[in-house]
PDB file of C-alpha atoms and ligand atoms in Angstrom:
ATOM      1  CA  MET E1066      86.288 131.710 154.493  1.00 37.00           C
ATOM      2  CA  ARG E1067      89.125 133.380 152.742  1.00 42.00           C
ATOM      3  CA  LEU E1068      89.256 136.612 150.341  1.00 41.00           C
ATOM      4  CA  PRO E1069      88.271 135.091 147.000  1.00 47.00           C
ATOM      5  CA  ALA E1070      91.706 136.103 145.807  1.00 49.00           C
ATOM      6  CA  VAL E1071      91.466 133.007 143.172  1.00 46.00           C
ATOM      7  CA  VAL E1072      87.988 133.535 141.960  1.00 49.00           C
ATOM      8  CA  LEU E1073      88.730 137.182 141.323  1.00 59.00           C
ATOM      9  CA  ARG E1074      91.909 136.215 139.662  1.00 59.00           C
ATOM     10  CA  ALA E1075      90.389 135.127 136.065  1.00 56.00           C
ATOM     11  CA  GLY E1076      87.612 137.661 135.799  1.00 59.00           C
ATOM     12  CA  VAL E1077      89.856 140.603 136.949  1.00 69.00           C
ATOM     13  CA  LEU E1078      92.636 139.646 134.703  1.00 61.00           C
ATOM     14  CA  ALA E1079      90.258 138.938 131.604  1.00 59.00           C
ATOM     15  CA  ALA E1080      89.007 142.659 132.109  1.00 65.00           C
ATOM     16  CA  LEU E1081      92.546 144.610 132.664  1.00 64.00           C
ATOM     17  CA  VAL E1082      94.089 142.584 129.961  1.00 56.00           C
ATOM     18  CA  CYS E1083      92.527 145.236 127.521  1.00 52.00           C
ATOM     19  CA  MET E1084      93.846 148.139 129.599  1.00 54.00           C
ATOM     20  CA  ASP E1085      96.945 149.178 127.218  1.00 51.00           C
ATOM     21  CA  PRO E1086      98.174 152.437 128.453  1.00 48.00           C
ATOM     22  CA  SER E1087      99.648 152.906 125.105  1.00 44.00           C
ATOM     23  CA  GLU E1088      96.328 152.906 123.147  1.00 47.00           C
ATOM     24  CA  SER E1089      94.931 156.385 123.200  1.00 38.00           C
ATOM     25  CA  VAL E1090      91.664 155.890 122.383  1.00 41.00           C
ATOM     26  CA  SER E1091      89.509 153.550 123.905  1.00 53.00           C
ATOM     27  CA  SER E1092      86.070 153.092 122.840  1.00 92.00           C
ATOM     28  CA  ASP E1093      83.087 153.664 124.941  1.00 95.00           C
ATOM     29  CA  THR E1094      81.984 149.791 124.609  1.00 96.00           C
ATOM     30  CA  ASP E1095      85.236 148.778 125.654  1.00 97.00           C
ATOM     31  CA  ASN E1096      85.196 151.030 128.474  1.00 97.00           C
ATOM     32  CA  ALA E1097      82.086 149.663 129.380  1.00 97.00           C
ATOM     33  CA  ARG E1098      82.848 146.365 129.147  1.00 98.00           C
ATOM     34  CA  GLN E1099      85.790 146.600 131.590  1.00 97.00           C
ATOM     35  CA  SER E1100      83.716 148.442 133.882  1.00 98.00           C
ATOM     36  CA  ALA E1101      80.776 145.550 134.076  1.00 98.00           C
ATOM     37  CA  GLU E1102      83.430 142.906 134.310  1.00 98.00           C
ATOM     38  CA  LEU E1103      85.462 144.810 136.883  1.00 98.00           C
ATOM     39  CA  ILE E1104      82.464 145.726 138.853  1.00 98.00           C
ATOM     40  CA  SER E1105      81.287 142.022 139.200  1.00 98.00           C
ATOM     41  CA  ALA E1106      84.604 141.286 140.460  1.00 97.00           C
ATOM     42  CA  LEU E1107      84.190 143.765 143.081  1.00 98.00           C
ATOM     43  CA  LEU E1108      81.087 142.520 144.513  1.00 98.00           C
ATOM     44  CA  VAL E1109      82.291 138.954 144.693  1.00 97.00           C
ATOM     45  CA  ALA E1110      85.363 140.702 146.600  1.00 97.00           C
ATOM     46  CA  GLY E1111      82.744 142.608 148.779  1.00 98.00           C
ATOM     47  CA  ARG E1112      80.274 139.569 149.105  1.00 98.00           C
ATOM     48  CA  GLY E1113      83.253 137.642 150.286  1.00 96.00           C
ATOM     49  CA  VAL E1114      84.301 140.034 152.947  1.00 98.00           C
ATOM     50  CA  VAL E1115      80.671 140.202 154.253  1.00 98.00           C
ATOM     51  CA  ALA E1116      81.054 136.152 154.267  1.00 96.00           C
ATOM     52  CA  GLN E1117      84.348 136.226 155.869  1.00 96.00           C
ATOM     53  CA  HIS E1118      82.656 138.371 159.128  1.00 97.00           C
ATOM     54  CA  GLN E1119      79.457 136.588 159.185  1.00 96.00           C
ATOM     55  CA  ALA E1120      80.223 134.774 162.292  1.00 96.00           C
ATOM     56  CA  LYS E1121      81.450 138.201 164.081  1.00 97.00           C
ATOM     57  CA  ILE E1122      78.269 140.005 162.540  1.00 98.00           C
ATOM     58  CA  ASN E1123      76.016 137.311 164.007  1.00 97.00           C
ATOM     59  CA  ASP E1124      77.588 137.455 167.348  1.00 97.00           C
ATOM     60  CA  PRO E1125      75.133 138.596 170.318  1.00 97.00           C
ATOM     61  CA  SER E1126      77.780 139.167 172.588  1.00 97.00           C
ATOM     62  CA  ILE E1127      79.287 142.107 170.778  1.00 96.00           C
ATOM     63  CA  GLY E1128      78.085 145.564 170.247  1.00 97.00           C
ATOM     64  CA  ASP E1129      80.564 147.551 168.035  1.00 97.00           C
ATOM     65  CA  LYS E1130      82.075 144.757 165.484  1.00 98.00           C
ATOM     66  CA  GLY E1131      84.231 147.493 163.996  1.00 98.00           C
ATOM     67  CA  PHE E1132      82.402 146.499 160.690  1.00 98.00           C
ATOM     68  CA  THR E1133      82.992 149.759 159.155  1.00 98.00           C
ATOM     69  CA  PRO E1134      82.767 151.458 155.740  1.00 98.00           C
ATOM     70  CA  GLU E1135      86.361 152.358 155.603  1.00 98.00           C
ATOM     71  CA  TYR E1136      87.393 148.774 156.958  1.00 98.00           C
ATOM     72  CA  VAL E1137      85.230 146.818 154.571  1.00 98.00           C
ATOM     73  CA  ASP E1138      86.317 149.495 151.445  1.00 98.00           C
ATOM     74  CA  GLY E1139      90.265 148.404 152.721  1.00 98.00           C
ATOM     75  CA  LEU E1140      89.726 144.717 152.394  1.00 98.00           C
ATOM     76  CA  ILE E1141      87.858 144.651 148.775  1.00 98.00           C
ATOM     77  CA  ARG E1142      90.682 147.387 147.470  1.00 98.00           C
ATOM     78  CA  LYS E1143      93.316 144.731 148.713  1.00 98.00           C
ATOM     79  CA  ALA E1144      91.512 141.869 147.276  1.00 97.00           C
ATOM     80  CA  PHE E1145      91.483 143.800 143.889  1.00 97.00           C
ATOM     81  CA  GLU E1146      95.031 144.929 143.998  1.00 97.00           C
ATOM     82  CA  GLU E1147      96.269 141.341 145.085  1.00 96.00           C
ATOM     83  CA  SER E1148      94.399 139.511 142.061  1.00 92.00           C
ATOM     84  CA  SER E1149      95.247 142.234 139.529  1.00 92.00           C
ATOM     85  CA  GLY E1150      98.018 143.638 140.576  1.00 94.00           C
ATOM     86  CA  THR E1151      96.885 146.877 139.927  1.00 95.00           C
ATOM     87  CA  PRO E1152      95.613 149.475 142.814  1.00 97.00           C
ATOM     88  CA  ILE E1153      92.130 150.681 142.066  1.00 98.00           C
ATOM     89  CA  ASP E1154      93.295 154.237 141.995  1.00 97.00           C
ATOM     90  CA  ALA E1155      95.826 153.215 139.204  1.00 97.00           C
ATOM     91  CA  VAL E1156      93.260 151.415 137.300  1.00 97.00           C
ATOM     92  CA  GLU E1157      93.284 153.409 133.520  1.00 96.00           C
ATOM     93  CA  PRO E1158      91.272 154.500 131.635  1.00 96.00           C
ATOM     94  CA  ALA E1159      89.536 157.327 134.170  1.00 96.00           C
ATOM     95  CA  GLU E1160      86.001 156.455 132.774  1.00 96.00           C
ATOM     96  CA  VAL E1161      86.552 152.988 134.153  1.00 97.00           C
ATOM     97  CA  ARG E1162      88.454 153.786 137.249  1.00 98.00           C
ATOM     98  CA  THR E1163      85.323 156.293 137.937  1.00 98.00           C
ATOM     99  CA  ASN E1164      82.958 153.774 137.717  1.00 98.00           C
ATOM    100  CA  LEU E1165      84.973 151.297 140.081  1.00 98.00           C
ATOM    101  CA  VAL E1166      85.178 153.994 142.641  1.00 98.00           C
ATOM    102  CA  ALA E1167      81.546 154.566 142.084  1.00 98.00           C
ATOM    103  CA  PHE E1168      80.962 150.886 143.326  1.00 98.00           C
ATOM    104  CA  LEU E1169      83.360 151.336 145.955  1.00 98.00           C
ATOM    105  CA  ASP E1170      81.158 154.764 147.257  1.00 98.00           C
ATOM    106  CA  ALA E1171      78.216 152.811 147.096  1.00 98.00           C
ATOM    107  CA  SER E1172      79.363 149.622 149.257  1.00 98.00           C
ATOM    108  CA  LYS E1173      80.709 152.195 151.949  1.00 98.00           C
ATOM    109  CA  GLU E1174      77.205 154.057 152.004  1.00 98.00           C
ATOM    110  CA  ALA E1175      75.452 150.357 152.193  1.00 98.00           C
ATOM    111  CA  ILE E1176      77.738 149.241 155.046  1.00 98.00           C
ATOM    112  CA  ARG E1177      77.330 153.117 156.824  1.00 98.00           C
ATOM    113  CA  ASN E1178      73.435 152.923 156.496  1.00 98.00           C
ATOM    114  CA  ASN E1179      73.409 149.205 158.415  1.00 98.00           C
ATOM    115  CA  GLN E1180      75.523 150.192 160.992  1.00 98.00           C
ATOM    116  CA  ASP E1181      72.490 150.079 163.566  1.00 98.00           C
ATOM    117  CA  ARG E1182      71.741 146.795 162.379  1.00 98.00           C
ATOM    118  CA  ILE E1183      75.163 145.492 162.306  1.00 98.00           C
ATOM    119  CA  ASN E1184      76.341 146.632 165.653  1.00 98.00           C
ATOM    120  CA  ALA E1185      72.957 145.649 167.585  1.00 97.00           C
ATOM    121  CA  PRO E1186      73.975 143.907 170.783  1.00 95.00           C
ATOM    122  CA  GLY E1187      71.751 140.839 171.883  1.00 96.00           C
ATOM    123  CA  ILE E1188      70.547 140.054 168.317  1.00 95.00           C
ATOM    124  CA  ALA E1189      72.330 136.787 166.615  1.00 95.00           C
ATOM    125  CA  PHE E1190      70.947 136.720 163.132  1.00 95.00           C
ATOM    126  CA  LYS E1191      70.553 139.925 161.640  1.00 97.00           C
ATOM    127  CA  GLY E1192      69.893 139.377 158.169  1.00 96.00           C
ATOM    128  CA  PHE E1193      73.143 141.577 156.848  1.00 97.00           C
ATOM    129  CA  ILE E1194      74.437 138.860 154.460  1.00 97.00           C
ATOM    130  CA  PRO E1195      76.352 138.889 151.099  1.00 97.00           C
ATOM    131  CA  ALA E1196      73.341 138.831 149.227  1.00 97.00           C
ATOM    132  CA  VAL E1197      71.579 141.869 151.197  1.00 98.00           C
ATOM    133  CA  TYR E1198      74.811 143.828 151.210  1.00 98.00           C
ATOM    134  CA  GLY E1199      74.638 143.226 147.193  1.00 98.00           C
ATOM    135  CA  ARG E1200      71.517 144.281 146.910  1.00 98.00           C
ATOM    136  CA  ILE E1201      71.825 147.660 148.814  1.00 98.00           C
ATOM    137  CA  THR E1202      75.199 148.343 146.988  1.00 98.00           C
ATOM    138  CA  GLY E1203      73.193 147.754 143.880  1.00 98.00           C
ATOM    139  CA  ASN E1204      70.712 150.213 144.623  1.00 98.00           C
ATOM    140  CA  VAL E1205      72.949 152.789 146.071  1.00 98.00           C
ATOM    141  CA  LEU E1206      74.865 152.542 142.893  1.00 98.00           C
ATOM    142  CA  LYS E1207      72.070 152.668 140.411  1.00 98.00           C
ATOM    143  CA  GLY E1208      70.621 155.920 142.048  1.00 97.00           C
ATOM    144  CA  LYS E1209      74.162 157.273 141.465  1.00 96.00           C
ATOM    145  CA  THR E1210      75.348 156.528 138.350  1.00 97.00           C
ATOM    146  CA  GLY E1211      72.392 154.547 136.144  1.00 97.00           C
ATOM    147  CA  ILE E1212      74.594 151.073 136.433  1.00 98.00           C
ATOM    148  CA  GLU E1213      72.270 148.251 137.277  1.00 98.00           C
ATOM    149  CA  LEU E1214      74.108 145.781 139.576  1.00 98.00           C
ATOM    150  CA  LYS E1215      71.989 142.770 140.303  1.00 98.00           C
ATOM    151  CA  GLN E1216      72.338 139.388 141.825  1.00 98.00           C
ATOM    152  CA  THR E1217      69.624 136.745 140.022  1.00 98.00           C
ATOM    153  CA  ALA E1218      68.999 133.262 139.670  1.00 98.00           C
ATOM    154  CA  ILE E1219      66.525 131.212 137.961  1.00 97.00           C
ATOM    155  CA  LEU E1220      64.960 130.066 141.003  1.00 96.00           C
ATOM    156  CA  PHE E1221      64.955 133.768 142.663  1.00 97.00           C
ATOM    157  CA  ARG E1222      64.070 134.461 146.262  1.00 96.00           C
ATOM    158  CA  ASN E1223      62.877 137.960 145.606  1.00 95.00           C
ATOM    159  CA  ALA E1224      60.966 139.736 142.902  1.00 97.00           C
ATOM    160  CA  TYR E1225      63.569 142.242 142.622  1.00 97.00           C
ATOM    161  CA  ASN E1226      66.117 139.199 141.849  1.00 98.00           C
ATOM    162  CA  GLU E1227      63.798 137.915 139.112  1.00 98.00           C
ATOM    163  CA  PRO E1228      65.768 137.536 135.843  1.00 98.00           C
ATOM    164  CA  ASP E1229      64.350 139.836 132.822  1.00 98.00           C
ATOM    165  CA  ALA E1230      64.504 138.147 129.368  1.00 98.00           C
ATOM    166  CA  PHE E1231      68.254 138.639 128.821  1.00 98.00           C
ATOM    167  CA  GLU E1232      69.729 137.448 132.120  1.00 98.00           C
ATOM    168  CA  ALA E1233      67.215 134.094 131.753  1.00 98.00           C
ATOM    169  CA  LYS E1234      68.880 133.278 128.499  1.00 98.00           C
ATOM    170  CA  VAL E1235      72.284 133.765 129.537  1.00 98.00           C
ATOM    171  CA  LEU E1236      71.380 131.759 132.971  1.00 98.00           C
ATOM    172  CA  ASP E1237      69.926 129.023 130.584  1.00 98.00           C
ATOM    173  CA  GLU E1238      73.116 128.711 128.950  1.00 98.00           C
ATOM    174  CA  PHE E1239      75.333 128.909 132.312  1.00 98.00           C
ATOM    175  CA  GLN E1240      73.097 126.019 133.290  1.00 98.00           C
ATOM    176  CA  ARG E1241      73.990 123.690 130.460  1.00 98.00           C
ATOM    177  CA  THR E1242      77.919 124.780 129.947  1.00 98.00           C
ATOM    178  CA  LYS E1243      78.748 125.642 133.591  1.00 98.00           C
ATOM    179  CA  PRO E1244      81.563 128.246 132.321  1.00 98.00           C
ATOM    180  CA  GLU E1245      84.210 129.532 134.617  1.00 97.00           C
ATOM    181  CA  ASN E1246      84.093 132.833 132.943  1.00 97.00           C
ATOM    182  CA  GLY E1247      80.956 135.284 132.650  1.00 98.00           C
ATOM    183  CA  HIS E1248      79.329 136.371 129.339  1.00 98.00           C
ATOM    184  CA  GLY E1249      78.880 139.883 128.072  1.00 98.00           C
ATOM    185  CA  GLU E1250      77.283 141.614 125.073  1.00 97.00           C
ATOM    186  CA  VAL E1251      75.768 144.911 124.357  1.00 97.00           C
ATOM    187  CA  GLU E1252      72.213 145.240 124.741  1.00 95.00           C
ATOM    188  CA  SER E1253      69.801 148.252 123.885  1.00 93.00           C
ATOM    189  CA  GLY E1254      72.281 150.854 124.799  1.00 95.00           C
ATOM    190  CA  TYR E1255      74.122 148.711 127.819  1.00 97.00           C
ATOM    191  CA  TYR E1256      77.024 146.527 128.005  1.00 98.00           C
ATOM    192  CA  ARG E1257      75.407 143.874 129.782  1.00 98.00           C
ATOM    193  CA  TYR E1258      77.754 141.222 131.865  1.00 98.00           C
ATOM    194  CA  LEU E1259      76.598 138.309 133.875  1.00 98.00           C
ATOM    195  CA  ARG E1260      79.234 136.277 136.204  1.00 98.00           C
ATOM    196  CA  PRO E1261      78.324 132.800 137.275  1.00 98.00           C
ATOM    197  CA  ILE E1262      77.788 132.019 140.896  1.00 98.00           C
ATOM    198  CA  TYR E1263      78.189 128.493 141.895  1.00 98.00           C
ATOM    199  CA  ILE E1264      77.336 127.027 145.311  1.00 97.00           C
ATOM    200  CA  LYS E1265      80.067 126.312 147.765  1.00 95.00           C
ATOM    201  CA  GLU E1266      79.904 124.699 151.117  1.00 95.00           C
ATOM    202  CA  ALA E1267      79.298 127.667 153.060  1.00 91.00           C
ATOM    203  CA  CYS E1268      76.041 128.471 150.783  1.00 95.00           C
ATOM    204  CA  LEU E1269      74.627 125.387 151.928  1.00 96.00           C
ATOM    205  CA  THR E1270      73.232 125.969 155.607  1.00 94.00           C
ATOM    206  CA  CYS E1271      70.634 128.312 153.484  1.00 96.00           C
ATOM    207  CA  HIS E1272      70.565 127.127 149.977  1.00 97.00           C
ATOM    208  CA  GLY E1273      71.372 123.276 150.704  1.00 97.00           C
ATOM    209  CA  GLU E1274      69.258 120.463 151.486  1.00 97.00           C
ATOM    210  CA  PRO E1275      66.460 119.476 152.420  1.00 97.00           C
ATOM    211  CA  LYS E1276      64.700 121.215 149.747  1.00 97.00           C
ATOM    212  CA  GLY E1277      62.061 123.367 151.261  1.00 97.00           C
ATOM    213  CA  GLU E1278      63.160 123.329 155.090  1.00 97.00           C
ATOM    214  CA  PRO E1279      63.801 126.593 156.417  1.00 97.00           C
ATOM    215  CA  ASP E1280      66.755 128.309 156.827  1.00 96.00           C
ATOM    216  CA  ILE E1281      68.371 130.732 159.319  1.00 92.00           C
ATOM    217  CA  ALA E1282      66.101 133.728 158.322  1.00 89.00           C
ATOM    218  CA  GLY E1283      62.895 131.118 157.706  1.00 93.00           C
ATOM    219  CA  ARG E1284      63.092 131.267 154.091  1.00 94.00           C
ATOM    220  CA  PRO E1285      62.700 127.450 152.065  1.00 96.00           C
ATOM    221  CA  LYS E1286      65.974 125.916 151.113  1.00 97.00           C
ATOM    222  CA  GLU E1287      66.704 125.275 147.347  1.00 97.00           C
ATOM    223  CA  GLY E1288      68.129 122.183 147.646  1.00 97.00           C
ATOM    224  CA  TYR E1289      71.406 122.993 145.728  1.00 98.00           C
ATOM    225  CA  LYS E1290      74.439 120.455 146.134  1.00 98.00           C
ATOM    226  CA  VAL E1291      78.285 122.054 146.071  1.00 98.00           C
ATOM    227  CA  GLY E1292      78.965 123.067 142.517  1.00 98.00           C
ATOM    228  CA  ASP E1293      75.659 123.519 141.456  1.00 98.00           C
ATOM    229  CA  LEU E1294      75.060 126.970 139.517  1.00 98.00           C
ATOM    230  CA  ARG E1295      73.265 129.262 142.027  1.00 98.00           C
ATOM    231  CA  GLY E1296      72.787 132.469 139.771  1.00 98.00           C
ATOM    232  CA  ALA E1297      74.854 135.390 138.566  1.00 98.00           C
ATOM    233  CA  ILE E1298      75.648 138.800 139.157  1.00 98.00           C
ATOM    234  CA  SER E1299      74.667 140.783 136.514  1.00 98.00           C
ATOM    235  CA  VAL E1300      76.170 144.137 135.544  1.00 98.00           C
ATOM    236  CA  SER E1301      74.541 146.584 132.699  1.00 98.00           C
ATOM    237  CA  VAL E1302      76.910 149.780 131.860  1.00 98.00           C
ATOM    238  CA  PRO E1303      75.280 151.990 129.944  1.00 97.00           C
ATOM    239  CA  ILE E1304      77.499 153.035 127.044  1.00 95.00           C
ATOM    240  CA  SER E1305      77.925 156.869 126.671  1.00 83.00           C
ATOM    241  CA  ASN E1306      78.699 156.877 122.535  1.00 56.00           C
ATOM    242  CA  ASP E1307      75.640 157.058 120.633  1.00 46.00           C
ATOM    243  CA  GLN E1308      77.098 155.269 117.717  1.00 43.00           C
ATOM    244  CA  ALA E1309      77.710 151.990 119.920  1.00 40.00           C
ATOM    245  CA  HIS E1310      73.626 151.883 120.387  1.00 40.00           C
ATOM    246  CA  ALA E1311      73.716 151.286 116.648  1.00 39.00           C
ATOM    247  CA  ASN E1312      75.227 147.687 117.319  1.00 37.00           C
TER     248      ASN E1312
HETATM  249  C1  HEC A 834      72.500 133.039 155.989  1.00 97.12           C
HETATM  250  C2  HEC A 834      71.869 132.519 154.713  1.00 97.12           C
HETATM  251  C3  HEC A 834      72.414 132.489 153.506  1.00 97.12           C
HETATM  252  C4  HEC A 834      73.497 131.875 152.907  1.00 97.12           C
HETATM  253  C5  HEC A 834      74.700 131.278 154.108  1.00 97.12           C
HETATM  254  C6  HEC A 834      73.956 132.235 151.733  1.00 97.12           C
HETATM  255  N1  HEC A 834      72.645 132.861 151.005  1.00 97.12           N
HETATM  256 FE1  HEC A 834      72.266 133.634 149.338  1.00 97.12          FE
HETATM  257  N2  HEC A 834      70.529 134.175 149.716  1.00 97.12           N
HETATM  258  C7  HEC A 834      70.199 134.473 151.076  1.00 97.12           C
HETATM  259  C8  HEC A 834      68.837 135.296 151.024  1.00 97.12           C
HETATM  260  C9  HEC A 834      68.010 135.418 152.368  1.00 97.12           C
HETATM  261  C10 HEC A 834      68.791 135.973 149.785  1.00 97.12           C
HETATM  262  C11 HEC A 834      67.768 136.730 149.289  1.00 97.12           C
HETATM  263  C12 HEC A 834      68.316 137.981 149.831  1.00 97.12           C
HETATM  264  C13 HEC A 834      67.866 139.252 148.845  1.00 97.12           C
HETATM  265  O1  HEC A 834      68.005 139.320 148.167  1.00 97.12           O
HETATM  266  O2  HEC A 834      67.100 140.054 149.513  1.00 97.12           O
HETATM  267  C14 HEC A 834      69.977 135.312 148.950  1.00 97.12           C
HETATM  268  C15 HEC A 834      69.848 135.382 147.753  1.00 97.12           C
HETATM  269  C16 HEC A 834      70.830 135.173 146.958  1.00 97.12           C
HETATM  270  C17 HEC A 834      71.194 135.263 145.543  1.00 97.12           C
HETATM  271  C18 HEC A 834      70.269 136.057 144.513  1.00 97.12           C
HETATM  272  C19 HEC A 834      69.389 135.308 143.847  1.00 97.12           C
HETATM  273  C20 HEC A 834      68.163 134.715 144.693  1.00 97.12           C
HETATM  274  O3  HEC A 834      67.909 133.812 145.072  1.00 97.12           O
HETATM  275  O4  HEC A 834      67.016 135.823 144.937  1.00 97.12           O
HETATM  276  C21 HEC A 834      72.405 134.477 145.137  1.00 97.12           C
HETATM  277  C22 HEC A 834      73.059 134.727 143.634  1.00 97.12           C
HETATM  278  C23 HEC A 834      73.007 134.007 146.369  1.00 97.12           C
HETATM  279  N3  HEC A 834      71.920 134.259 147.281  1.00 97.12           N
HETATM  280  C24 HEC A 834      73.983 133.200 146.350  1.00 97.12           C
HETATM  281  C25 HEC A 834      74.770 132.760 147.729  1.00 97.12           C
HETATM  282  C26 HEC A 834      75.881 132.090 147.442  1.00 97.12           C
HETATM  283  C27 HEC A 834      76.614 131.740 146.283  1.00 97.12           C
HETATM  284  C28 HEC A 834      76.067 131.745 148.723  1.00 97.12           C
HETATM  285  C29 HEC A 834      77.394 131.003 149.411  1.00 97.12           C
HETATM  286  C30 HEC A 834      78.408 131.697 148.830  1.00 97.12           C
HETATM  287  C31 HEC A 834      74.821 132.074 149.469  1.00 97.12           C
HETATM  288  N4  HEC A 834      74.294 133.012 148.712  1.00 97.12           N
HETATM  289  C32 HEC A 834      74.917 131.859 150.807  1.00 97.12           C
HETATM  290  C33 HEC A 834      70.714 133.688 152.128  1.00 97.12           C
HETATM  291  C34 HEC A 834      72.091 133.047 152.147  1.00 97.12           C
END
């Protein structure tokens, strides 16, 4: 699987368009919006890196996979720069850059904390898949920043992925309209953004047909077909300005 540069492009460009360096005052809501959209793009990139290395991670004949935090970090940064034309370290304003770097730090911690699992020799399927990488990274990010990052779906596999009321409403809308881009709005002091995820060929081994039959992890497949809405990446960024809470 190639790095998802094309998938990334739409979202990253949409978020970066408003980064006009000549604009000295950037509202907290706008910073939260950009952070949410770009973090969802970074998670897409990180998930893509795990997917691209899945065969190697699952190879029982290799011990040390070289799938280190720094290696993964470099690939995510490269995918971001290729799709946006901007290196992460040059993203303005600083409030947004800080949030993106916080995601990368969380991603590194997730990879670091799973080195034993990834490098275990003699085991094929280790359960270190894109969704698990995303969940662990989200947990670390939330603990460090208060930013919530979640992978959710109408047919969720685990309770922690269950959509809340806002997510359920947006997922229903995605299901009807099958949009290419995500949807965001201010809600209860957060900028909340959902980015739709659609089923690709590579997802079918676990999420495809026949419905109900166990996947490699022994979980029932959902019976999806290519192009079906699988779910969404959901990002909630606290808005720091009190005035923004009023709307
Ligand atoms: C090796 C099996 C496997 C493959 C391949 C796979 N998934 Fe998953 N997926 C899972 C498992 C297991 C979970 C639950 C993980 C968790 O969150 O603990 C999951 C969860 C998810 C979730 C979170 C919602 C939920 O159901 O709980 C999304 C979204 C998702 N997968 C999308 C995808 C997409 C898109 C692809 C293809 C690009 C894909 N998956 C490929 C096994 C897989």
